[in-house]
Amino acid sequence: MAVRESQEPLVLGIETSCDETGIGIVRGTQLLANVISSSMEEHARYGGVVPEVAARAHLEALTPALTAALAKAQVSLADLDAVAVTSGPGLSGALMVGVGAAKALSIAIDRPLYAVNHLVGHVGADVLRDDGTQIEFPTIALLVSGGHTSLLLVRDLVSDVELLGETIDDAAGEAFDKVARLLGLPYPGGPQIDRIAAAGNPNAIRFPRGLTQPKDLERHRYDFSFSGLKTAVARWVEQTRDAGREVPLADVAASFREAVADVLLTKAIAACLDLEVPRLLLGGGVVANARVRELAAERTAAAGIELRVPPLDLCTDNGAMIAALGAQLIMAGRSPSGLDFGADSTLPVTVIQVTV
Amino acid sequence: MLLAIDTSAGTSVAVVDRDAGILSELIEADTRRHAEVIGTMIRGALDQAGIAVTDLSGVAIGMGPGPFTGLRVGIAAARAFALGIGRPVVPVVSHDAVAFGATDPILVVTDARRREVYWSAYSGTDPQGLPIRASGPGLTGPDQLATTVSDFATYRRVDAEVVSAASIGLVAELLYLHKRPFASSEALYLRSPDVTMSAGPKRVS
Ligand SMILES: [Zn+2]
């Protein structure tokens, strides 16, 4: 199947790797629709994303989201030049809903299909900014959400992405959820911690920064670990309660948030300096965290590094970023992915487009 | 003319027509590769039937019962395909396709994994040629079938490894022809999602 000659291909993107059903439509680098249907509320009572609950919700949300996105973009399926879909990484049962739908849709409308990498999609989201600035490469990308914490070196969006490091246990967003629960706050934890931390002292308690000791840095220079931090917070809260003292929730939240933001930015800035890449891009839902954004701005300014943060609805999981990456692949002359690819829950970030 | 899909057991895709019958049917017995094979099989079934998507009047889909992950791939594909061609989805209970054509009372049994089975009991075929579901679909342990299914002894047991999409399509054509109600558009999981409610944070010290 040949891609229709087009300077600015009209691409529909389907994203179902976690708990957001995202359908986006872009024309080249222009965002036309970004419809997100989240099953977050259904997970709230469990305190975290339940894969089967997420996958069931994707199945129900998918066609309504498709219809809504087409209406928002004011285009019809016949106008599309291609379909793009997240092949991985993510929750496999959730990914499969999007993969099955994308394949069927591409056959039904006779358009080529591009299977893309979710993490690279987060980087690709930045091309959709409408502030007139353009992303430059190489860039370091720090992607932080409830599902991933990854540090990437992106030399080229469609051909050269390298994984510098990632979490060796919990994702940063997961740590926020777990600590929120510990403090009796509802799910999702990020916004809750952010809210109460505003009144707290970030230096009240010195929580550990995972994998920052010299011996850890040898093997895990750019890797993250948040499980020890979570346990340290739990222990501190228990000891305070055991001693009959009231837990200063605002200080705990602020100090925990500071520890997360500090370690994220310390490693990201180190990567920029080590590799002499004067650019840092943030992506993922944790970007919504006020302190992470603030510290990123401070530290990049101090180090003379350009900071790029896409608008928040393009930072959380969404279909527009998948469509945008698909459009980039098309504009770079790539062939479609065919129909034989599957959902790959551990797709490496070096595989930007899946071809079988 | 219908495209028909079932992924409640293996994967099956077919093109059927009320007058011309089965125009094509592809079956893949592997129960772990639904997402990989669904596209190629849809493409293959259409090509073998030698038809254009514009010839189709709808998409018939087996709604289960079936293990979650695979079942959803077919339903997602059917819904997206139907949206793509601007035609309706026709939901069918997957076991009805297994019972289609059997005139004697049969008990359809399919694998539900985790040492359980899905079952539906059929008393025969009605004058329009549609299977009469007497009870089910249900979920039970393989050893509990005799106690779960009433009049168990009167049925001939049929264990299905794959559900034929062609039969799904033919059942759908008959439902449509005789203006009979379609199955519910809800996936027949018959199981709650696997969730263990947390009792709250555990102590770490
Ligand atoms: Zn993500």
Coordinates of C-alpha atoms and ligand atoms in Angstrom, one line a residue:
Chain A
M1 CA 0.0 0.0 0.0
A2 CA 1.5 3.3 -1.0
V3 CA 1.2 6.3 1.2
R4 CA -0.6 9.1 -0.6
E5 CA 1.8 11.8 -1.6
S6 CA 1.3 14.4 1.0
Q7 CA 3.5 17.1 2.5
E8 CA 1.3 17.1 5.6
P9 CA -0.3 13.7 6.1
L10 CA -3.6 13.5 8.0
V11 CA -3.0 10.8 10.5
L12 CA -5.3 9.3 13.2
G13 CA -3.5 7.9 16.3
I14 CA -4.8 5.3 18.7
E15 CA -3.2 5.0 22.2
T16 CA -4.3 2.3 24.7
S17 CA -1.1 1.4 26.6
C18 CA -2.3 2.2 30.1
D19 CA -5.6 3.7 31.5
E20 CA -6.2 6.4 28.9
T21 CA -8.0 5.7 25.7
G22 CA -6.5 8.3 23.4
I23 CA -7.6 9.2 19.9
G24 CA -5.8 12.0 18.2
I25 CA -5.8 13.5 14.7
V26 CA -3.0 15.6 13.3
R27 CA -2.2 17.1 9.9
G28 CA 1.6 17.0 9.8
T29 CA 2.6 18.9 12.9
Q30 CA -0.8 20.5 13.4
L31 CA -3.1 19.2 16.2
L32 CA -6.7 18.8 15.0
A33 CA -8.1 16.6 17.8
N34 CA -7.0 15.0 21.0
V35 CA -9.8 13.0 22.7
I36 CA -8.9 11.2 25.9
S37 CA -11.2 8.9 27.8
S38 CA -9.7 7.9 31.1
S39 CA -10.7 5.0 33.3
M40 CA -8.8 6.6 36.2
E41 CA -11.9 6.9 38.4
E42 CA -12.6 3.1 38.1
H43 CA -9.1 2.5 39.4
A44 CA -9.4 4.9 42.3
R45 CA -11.0 2.4 44.7
Y46 CA -8.1 0.0 44.0
G47 CA -5.4 2.6 44.6
G48 CA -3.7 1.9 41.2
V49 CA -4.3 0.9 37.6
V50 CA -5.8 -2.6 37.4
P51 CA -4.9 -4.0 34.0
E52 CA -8.1 -5.9 33.4
V53 CA -10.3 -2.9 34.4
A54 CA -8.2 -0.7 32.1
A55 CA -8.5 -3.1 29.1
R56 CA -12.3 -3.5 29.5
A57 CA -12.7 0.3 29.7
H58 CA -10.6 0.7 26.5
L59 CA -13.0 -1.6 24.6
E60 CA -16.0 0.5 25.6
A61 CA -14.3 3.8 25.1
L62 CA -12.7 3.2 21.8
T63 CA -15.4 3.7 19.2
P64 CA -17.0 6.7 21.0
A65 CA -13.6 8.3 21.2
L66 CA -12.9 7.7 17.5
T67 CA -16.2 9.3 16.6
A68 CA -15.6 12.2 18.9
A69 CA -12.1 12.8 17.5
L70 CA -13.4 12.8 13.9
A71 CA -16.1 15.3 14.8
K72 CA -13.6 17.5 16.7
A73 CA -11.2 17.5 13.8
Q74 CA -14.0 18.0 11.3
V75 CA -12.6 15.3 9.0
S76 CA -14.1 12.0 7.8
L77 CA -12.4 8.7 7.8
A78 CA -12.1 8.9 4.0
D79 CA -9.9 12.1 4.5
L80 CA -7.3 10.2 6.5
D81 CA -3.9 9.4 4.9
A82 CA -2.9 6.8 7.6
V83 CA -3.6 5.3 10.9
A84 CA -1.0 5.0 13.7
V85 CA -1.2 2.9 16.9
T86 CA 0.8 2.2 20.0
S87 CA 2.4 -1.2 19.8
G88 CA 4.2 -0.9 23.1
P89 CA 5.5 -0.7 25.7
G90 CA 2.5 -0.9 28.1
L91 CA -0.1 -3.2 29.6
S92 CA -0.4 -6.0 27.0
G93 CA -4.2 -6.6 27.4
A94 CA -4.8 -2.9 27.0
L95 CA -2.4 -2.5 24.1
M96 CA -4.1 -5.4 22.2
V97 CA -7.5 -3.5 22.2
G98 CA -5.8 -0.6 20.3
V99 CA -3.8 -2.9 18.0
G100 CA -6.9 -5.0 17.0
A101 CA -9.0 -1.9 16.4
A102 CA -6.2 -0.1 14.4
K103 CA -5.6 -3.1 12.1
A104 CA -9.3 -3.5 11.4
L105 CA -9.8 0.2 10.8
S106 CA -6.9 0.5 8.4
I107 CA -8.2 -2.4 6.3
A108 CA -11.8 -1.0 6.4
I109 CA -10.7 2.4 5.1
D110 CA -7.8 1.0 3.0
R111 CA -5.1 3.2 4.6
P112 CA -1.6 2.3 5.7
L113 CA -0.9 1.5 9.3
Y114 CA 2.1 2.6 11.4
A115 CA 2.8 0.7 14.7
V116 CA 4.8 3.0 16.9
N117 CA 6.6 3.2 20.3
H118 CA 4.7 4.8 23.1
L119 CA 7.8 6.4 24.7
V120 CA 9.0 7.9 21.5
G121 CA 5.4 9.1 21.1
H122 CA 5.9 11.2 24.3
V123 CA 8.8 12.9 22.6
G124 CA 6.9 13.3 19.4
A125 CA 4.2 15.2 21.2
D126 CA 6.4 18.2 21.2
V127 CA 6.2 18.8 17.5
L128 CA 2.5 19.7 18.0
R129 CA 3.2 22.8 20.0
D130 CA 1.7 25.8 18.4
D131 CA 3.9 28.5 19.9
G132 CA 6.0 28.7 16.8
T133 CA 9.1 27.1 18.3
Q134 CA 10.5 23.9 17.0
I135 CA 12.1 21.0 18.8
E136 CA 15.8 20.5 18.0
F137 CA 17.8 17.4 18.1
P138 CA 19.7 15.9 19.8
T139 CA 17.8 16.3 23.0
I140 CA 17.6 14.5 26.3
A141 CA 14.1 13.4 27.2
L142 CA 12.9 12.7 30.7
L143 CA 9.6 10.8 30.6
V144 CA 7.9 10.3 33.9
S145 CA 4.4 8.9 34.6
G146 CA 2.6 6.2 36.6
G147 CA 3.9 3.6 34.1
H148 CA 7.4 4.7 33.2
T149 CA 10.4 6.7 34.3
S150 CA 12.8 6.9 31.5
L151 CA 15.7 9.0 30.4
L152 CA 16.4 9.0 26.7
L153 CA 18.9 10.5 24.3
V154 CA 17.0 11.4 21.2
R155 CA 19.3 12.1 18.3
D156 CA 16.6 11.9 15.7
L157 CA 12.9 11.4 16.3
V158 CA 12.3 8.8 13.6
S159 CA 15.7 7.0 13.5
D160 CA 17.8 7.3 16.5
V161 CA 16.6 7.0 20.1
E162 CA 18.8 5.6 22.9
L163 CA 17.7 4.5 26.4
L164 CA 20.1 6.1 28.9
G165 CA 18.3 4.8 32.0
E166 CA 15.0 3.9 33.5
T167 CA 13.5 2.9 36.9
I168 CA 14.7 -0.4 38.2
D169 CA 11.6 -0.8 40.4
D170 CA 8.6 1.6 40.7
A171 CA 7.7 4.3 38.3
A172 CA 7.8 7.8 39.8
G173 CA 4.0 8.2 39.4
E174 CA 3.5 4.9 41.2
A175 CA 5.6 6.2 44.1
F176 CA 3.3 9.2 44.3
D177 CA 0.3 6.9 44.4
K178 CA 1.7 4.7 47.1
V179 CA 2.9 7.6 49.3
A180 CA -0.5 9.3 48.9
R181 CA -2.2 6.1 50.2
L182 CA 0.2 6.0 53.1
L183 CA -0.9 9.5 54.0
G184 CA -4.5 8.7 53.6
L185 CA -5.0 10.6 50.4
P186 CA -7.0 9.4 47.4
Y187 CA -5.8 8.1 44.0
P188 CA -4.3 9.4 41.8
G189 CA -1.6 10.5 44.3
G190 CA 0.3 13.1 42.2
P191 CA -2.2 15.9 42.4
Q192 CA -3.0 15.2 46.0
I193 CA 0.6 15.2 47.1
D194 CA 1.2 18.4 45.1
R195 CA -1.8 20.1 46.7
I196 CA -0.8 19.4 50.4
A197 CA 2.9 19.8 49.7
A198 CA 2.3 23.5 48.8
A199 CA 2.0 24.3 52.6
G200 CA 4.9 22.1 53.6
N201 CA 8.6 22.5 54.1
P202 CA 10.5 20.5 51.4
N203 CA 13.6 20.4 53.6
A204 CA 11.8 19.2 56.8
I205 CA 12.8 15.6 56.3
R206 CA 15.8 14.4 54.3
F207 CA 14.4 11.4 52.4
P208 CA 16.9 9.2 50.5
R209 CA 17.6 9.9 46.8
G210 CA 17.8 6.5 45.1
L211 CA 20.8 5.4 43.1
T212 CA 22.8 8.6 43.7
Q213 CA 25.6 7.2 45.9
P214 CA 28.9 6.9 44.1
K215 CA 28.9 3.1 44.2
D216 CA 25.3 3.1 42.6
L217 CA 26.3 5.7 40.1
E218 CA 28.9 3.4 38.6
R219 CA 26.3 0.9 37.4
H220 CA 23.2 3.0 37.4
R221 CA 24.3 6.5 36.4
Y222 CA 21.0 7.3 34.7
D223 CA 18.7 4.7 36.3
F224 CA 16.1 5.5 38.9
S225 CA 14.8 3.7 42.0
F226 CA 11.8 4.9 44.0
S227 CA 11.0 1.8 46.1
G228 CA 13.5 2.6 48.8
L229 CA 12.1 6.2 49.0
K230 CA 8.6 4.9 49.4
T231 CA 9.7 2.6 52.2
A232 CA 11.6 5.4 53.9
V233 CA 8.5 7.6 53.9
A234 CA 6.4 4.7 55.3
R235 CA 9.0 4.0 58.1
W236 CA 9.2 7.7 59.0
V237 CA 5.4 8.0 59.2
E238 CA 5.2 4.8 61.3
Q239 CA 7.9 5.9 63.7
T240 CA 6.2 9.3 64.2
R241 CA 2.9 7.7 64.9
D242 CA 4.5 5.0 67.2
A243 CA 6.0 7.9 69.2
G244 CA 2.6 9.3 69.6
R245 CA 3.3 12.4 67.5
E246 CA 1.0 13.8 64.8
V247 CA 2.3 13.2 61.3
P248 CA 3.0 16.6 59.7
L249 CA 1.4 15.7 56.4
A250 CA 2.3 18.8 54.5
D251 CA 6.0 18.4 55.4
V252 CA 6.1 14.7 54.6
A253 CA 4.4 15.4 51.2
A254 CA 6.7 18.3 50.4
S255 CA 9.9 16.5 51.5
F256 CA 8.9 13.3 49.5
R257 CA 8.0 15.4 46.4
E258 CA 11.3 17.2 46.8
A259 CA 13.2 13.9 46.9
V260 CA 11.5 12.7 43.7
A261 CA 12.0 16.0 41.8
D262 CA 15.6 16.3 43.0
V263 CA 16.6 12.8 41.8
L264 CA 14.8 13.1 38.5
L265 CA 16.4 16.5 37.6
T266 CA 19.8 15.6 39.0
K267 CA 20.0 12.7 36.7
A268 CA 18.5 14.5 33.7
I269 CA 20.8 17.4 34.0
A270 CA 23.8 15.1 34.5
A271 CA 22.9 13.4 31.2
C272 CA 22.7 16.8 29.4
L273 CA 26.1 17.8 30.8
D274 CA 27.8 14.4 30.3
L275 CA 26.6 14.1 26.7
E276 CA 26.9 17.7 25.9
V277 CA 23.3 18.0 24.9
P278 CA 22.0 21.5 25.9
R279 CA 18.3 20.5 25.6
L280 CA 15.9 18.8 28.0
L281 CA 12.4 17.7 27.1
L282 CA 9.9 16.6 29.7
G283 CA 7.0 14.2 29.0
G284 CA 4.5 12.0 30.9
G285 CA 1.8 12.7 33.5
V286 CA 4.2 13.6 36.3
V287 CA 5.0 16.8 34.4
A288 CA 1.8 18.0 35.9
N289 CA 3.6 18.1 39.2
A290 CA 4.3 21.8 40.0
R291 CA 7.6 21.1 41.8
V292 CA 9.0 18.9 39.1
R293 CA 8.3 21.7 36.5
E294 CA 9.7 24.4 38.8
L295 CA 12.9 22.5 39.6
A296 CA 13.3 21.7 36.0
A297 CA 13.1 25.4 35.1
E298 CA 15.6 26.3 37.9
R299 CA 18.2 23.7 37.2
T300 CA 18.1 24.0 33.4
A301 CA 18.4 27.8 33.6
A302 CA 21.4 27.4 35.9
A303 CA 23.1 25.0 33.6
G304 CA 22.3 26.9 30.4
I305 CA 20.1 24.1 29.1
E306 CA 17.0 24.7 27.0
L307 CA 13.9 23.3 28.7
R308 CA 10.9 22.1 26.6
V309 CA 7.6 21.1 28.2
P310 CA 4.7 20.3 25.9
P311 CA 1.2 21.4 27.0
L312 CA -0.1 19.1 29.8
D313 CA -2.8 17.4 27.7
L314 CA 0.0 16.3 25.3
C315 CA 2.2 15.2 28.2
T316 CA -0.2 12.6 29.6
D317 CA -0.9 9.6 27.5
N318 CA -2.8 10.6 24.4
G319 CA -3.5 9.6 20.8
A320 CA -2.3 12.9 19.3
M321 CA 1.4 12.1 20.1
I322 CA 1.0 8.7 18.4
A323 CA -0.5 10.4 15.3
A324 CA 2.3 13.0 15.4
L325 CA 5.0 10.3 15.4
G326 CA 3.1 8.5 12.7
A327 CA 3.1 11.7 10.6
Q328 CA 6.8 12.2 11.2
L329 CA 7.5 8.6 10.0
I330 CA 5.5 9.2 6.9
M331 CA 7.1 12.6 6.2
A332 CA 10.5 10.8 6.5
G333 CA 9.4 8.3 3.8
R334 CA 9.0 5.3 6.0
S335 CA 7.0 2.3 4.8
P336 CA 3.9 1.2 6.8
S337 CA 4.2 -1.5 9.4
G338 CA 2.0 -4.1 7.7
L339 CA -0.5 -6.2 9.6
D340 CA 1.6 -8.8 11.4
F341 CA 2.9 -6.9 14.4
G342 CA 1.6 -7.5 17.9
A343 CA 1.3 -5.8 21.2
D344 CA 4.7 -5.7 22.8
S345 CA 4.6 -4.8 26.5
T346 CA 8.3 -4.5 26.7
L347 CA 9.0 -2.9 23.4
P348 CA 12.5 -1.3 23.6
V349 CA 12.7 2.4 23.0
T350 CA 15.2 1.9 20.2
V351 CA 12.4 0.4 18.1
I352 CA 10.6 3.6 17.1
Q353 CA 8.4 1.9 14.5
V354 CA 7.5 -1.8 14.6
T355 CA 7.9 -3.6 11.3
V356 CA 7.6 -7.3 11.1
Chain B
M1 CA -23.1 -9.9 3.1
L2 CA -21.2 -9.9 6.4
L3 CA -17.7 -10.0 7.6
A4 CA -17.7 -12.2 10.7
I5 CA -15.1 -12.4 13.5
D6 CA -14.7 -14.6 16.5
T7 CA -11.8 -14.5 19.0
S8 CA -13.6 -16.2 21.9
A9 CA -11.3 -19.3 21.6
G10 CA -8.8 -19.2 18.7
T11 CA -9.2 -16.6 15.9
S12 CA -11.7 -17.1 13.1
V13 CA -12.6 -14.6 10.3
A14 CA -15.1 -15.3 7.5
V15 CA -17.2 -13.6 4.8
V16 CA -20.8 -15.0 4.5
D17 CA -23.8 -14.2 2.5
R18 CA -27.4 -15.1 3.2
D19 CA -27.9 -16.4 -0.3
A20 CA -24.4 -17.5 -1.4
G21 CA -23.4 -19.0 2.0
I22 CA -19.8 -19.1 3.2
L23 CA -17.6 -17.2 0.8
S24 CA -14.4 -17.6 2.8
E25 CA -13.3 -18.7 6.3
L26 CA -9.9 -18.6 8.0
I27 CA -9.2 -20.3 11.3
E28 CA -6.2 -20.0 13.6
A29 CA -6.4 -22.3 16.6
D30 CA -3.6 -20.6 18.6
T31 CA -5.3 -19.0 21.6
R32 CA -2.4 -16.6 22.3
R33 CA -1.9 -14.7 19.0
H34 CA -5.2 -12.9 18.4
A35 CA -3.7 -9.4 18.2
E36 CA -0.9 -10.6 15.8
V37 CA -3.1 -12.5 13.4
I38 CA -6.4 -10.5 13.3
G39 CA -5.4 -8.1 10.6
T40 CA -3.9 -10.6 8.2
M41 CA -6.9 -12.8 8.7
I42 CA -9.4 -10.1 8.0
R43 CA -7.4 -9.1 4.9
G44 CA -7.2 -12.8 3.8
A45 CA -10.9 -13.5 4.3
L46 CA -11.9 -10.5 2.2
D47 CA -9.4 -11.4 -0.5
Q48 CA -10.5 -15.0 -0.6
A49 CA -14.1 -14.0 -0.9
G50 CA -13.1 -11.6 -3.7
I51 CA -15.2 -8.8 -2.4
A52 CA -14.8 -5.1 -1.7
V53 CA -15.5 -3.8 1.8
T54 CA -18.3 -1.7 0.2
D55 CA -20.1 -4.9 -0.5
L56 CA -20.5 -5.6 3.2
S57 CA -23.7 -4.8 5.0
G58 CA -22.4 -5.3 8.5
V59 CA -19.9 -7.0 10.8
A60 CA -20.9 -10.0 12.9
I61 CA -19.0 -10.6 16.0
G62 CA -18.8 -13.4 18.6
M63 CA -19.3 -11.7 22.0
G64 CA -18.1 -14.7 23.9
P65 CA -18.1 -16.2 26.5
G66 CA -14.3 -16.3 26.2
P67 CA -11.1 -15.4 28.0
F68 CA -10.8 -11.7 28.3
T69 CA -7.7 -10.7 26.4
G70 CA -8.4 -12.5 23.2
L71 CA -12.1 -11.9 23.2
R72 CA -11.5 -8.2 23.3
V73 CA -9.2 -8.2 20.2
G74 CA -12.0 -9.5 18.0
I75 CA -14.7 -7.2 19.4
A76 CA -12.4 -4.1 19.1
A77 CA -11.6 -5.1 15.5
A78 CA -15.2 -5.7 14.6
R79 CA -16.3 -2.3 16.1
A80 CA -13.5 -0.4 14.4
F81 CA -14.1 -2.2 11.1
A82 CA -17.8 -1.4 11.2
L83 CA -17.1 2.2 12.0
G84 CA -14.7 2.3 9.1
I85 CA -17.2 1.0 6.6
G86 CA -20.1 2.9 8.2
R87 CA -22.1 -0.3 8.8
P88 CA -23.6 -1.8 11.9
V89 CA -22.1 -4.5 14.3
V90 CA -24.2 -7.6 14.8
P91 CA -23.4 -9.2 18.1
V92 CA -23.8 -13.0 18.4
V93 CA -23.3 -15.3 21.4
S94 CA -20.3 -17.3 20.4
H95 CA -21.7 -20.6 21.7
D96 CA -24.7 -20.1 19.4
A97 CA -22.3 -20.6 16.5
V98 CA -21.1 -23.9 17.8
A99 CA -24.7 -25.1 18.3
F100 CA -25.7 -23.8 14.9
G101 CA -27.0 -26.8 12.8
A102 CA -27.2 -29.3 15.6
T103 CA -30.8 -30.7 15.9
D104 CA -30.3 -32.7 19.0
P105 CA -29.9 -31.3 22.5
I106 CA -26.2 -30.3 23.0
L107 CA -24.1 -28.8 25.7
V108 CA -21.5 -26.5 24.3
V109 CA -18.3 -26.4 26.4
T110 CA -15.3 -24.1 25.8
D111 CA -12.1 -23.5 27.8
A112 CA -12.3 -20.6 30.2
R113 CA -8.7 -21.1 31.5
R114 CA -7.9 -21.2 35.3
R115 CA -9.5 -24.6 35.5
E116 CA -12.9 -23.4 34.5
V117 CA -15.2 -23.9 31.5
Y118 CA -17.8 -21.8 29.8
W119 CA -21.0 -23.7 28.9
S120 CA -24.4 -23.2 27.1
A121 CA -27.2 -25.8 26.8
Y122 CA -29.2 -26.0 23.6
S123 CA -32.5 -28.0 23.2
G124 CA -32.4 -28.0 19.4
T125 CA -33.1 -25.8 16.4
D126 CA -36.1 -23.6 15.8
P127 CA -38.1 -23.5 12.5
Q128 CA -35.9 -20.6 11.3
G129 CA -32.8 -22.8 11.7
L130 CA -31.6 -20.9 14.8
P131 CA -30.3 -22.8 17.9
I132 CA -32.6 -22.7 20.9
R133 CA -30.5 -21.8 24.0
A134 CA -32.1 -23.5 27.0
S135 CA -29.7 -22.2 29.6
G136 CA -26.4 -20.4 29.8
P137 CA -23.9 -19.1 28.9
G138 CA -22.4 -19.9 32.3
L139 CA -19.0 -20.4 33.9
T140 CA -18.2 -23.4 36.2
G141 CA -15.5 -25.9 37.1
P142 CA -15.2 -28.8 34.7
D143 CA -16.3 -31.2 37.5
Q144 CA -19.3 -29.1 38.4
L145 CA -21.0 -29.2 35.0
A146 CA -23.3 -32.1 35.9
T147 CA -24.6 -30.2 39.0
T148 CA -24.6 -26.8 37.4
V149 CA -26.5 -27.6 34.2
S150 CA -30.1 -28.8 34.7
D151 CA -31.0 -32.0 32.9
F152 CA -27.3 -32.4 32.2
A153 CA -27.7 -36.1 31.3
T154 CA -30.0 -35.3 28.4
Y155 CA -27.4 -33.3 26.5
R156 CA -24.7 -34.4 24.1
R157 CA -21.5 -32.6 25.1
V158 CA -19.6 -30.7 22.4
D159 CA -16.2 -29.3 23.3
A160 CA -15.2 -26.6 20.9
E161 CA -11.6 -25.6 20.4
V162 CA -12.4 -22.8 17.9
V163 CA -15.6 -21.0 17.2
S164 CA -16.3 -20.8 13.5
A165 CA -16.7 -17.2 12.3
A166 CA -18.7 -18.5 9.3
S167 CA -21.3 -19.9 11.7
I168 CA -21.3 -16.6 13.6
G169 CA -22.0 -14.9 10.3
L170 CA -24.7 -17.3 9.3
V171 CA -26.4 -17.0 12.7
A172 CA -26.3 -13.2 12.3
E173 CA -27.8 -13.4 8.8
L174 CA -30.7 -15.5 10.2
L175 CA -31.3 -13.2 13.2
Y176 CA -31.4 -10.3 10.8
L177 CA -33.6 -12.0 8.2
H178 CA -36.2 -13.1 10.8
K179 CA -36.0 -9.8 12.7
R180 CA -34.9 -11.6 15.9
P181 CA -33.0 -9.7 18.6
F182 CA -29.2 -9.7 18.4
A183 CA -27.1 -10.6 21.4
S184 CA -26.2 -7.9 23.9
S185 CA -23.4 -5.6 22.8
E186 CA -21.6 -6.2 26.1
A187 CA -18.7 -8.6 26.0
L188 CA -19.5 -11.9 27.8
Y189 CA -16.6 -12.1 30.2
L190 CA -18.7 -13.9 32.9
R191 CA -16.0 -13.1 35.4
S192 CA -15.2 -9.9 37.3
P193 CA -11.9 -8.3 36.7
D194 CA -9.1 -9.8 38.8
V195 CA -9.0 -7.4 41.6
T196 CA -8.1 -7.9 45.1
M197 CA -9.1 -4.9 47.2
S198 CA -6.2 -3.7 49.3
A199 CA -6.7 -3.6 53.0
G200 CA -4.6 -0.5 53.2
P201 CA -0.9 0.1 53.6
K202 CA 1.1 -2.5 55.4
R203 CA 3.7 -1.7 58.0
V204 CA 7.3 -1.7 56.8
S205 CA 8.9 -1.6 60.2
Ligands
ZN1 ZN 3.1 7.3 28.8

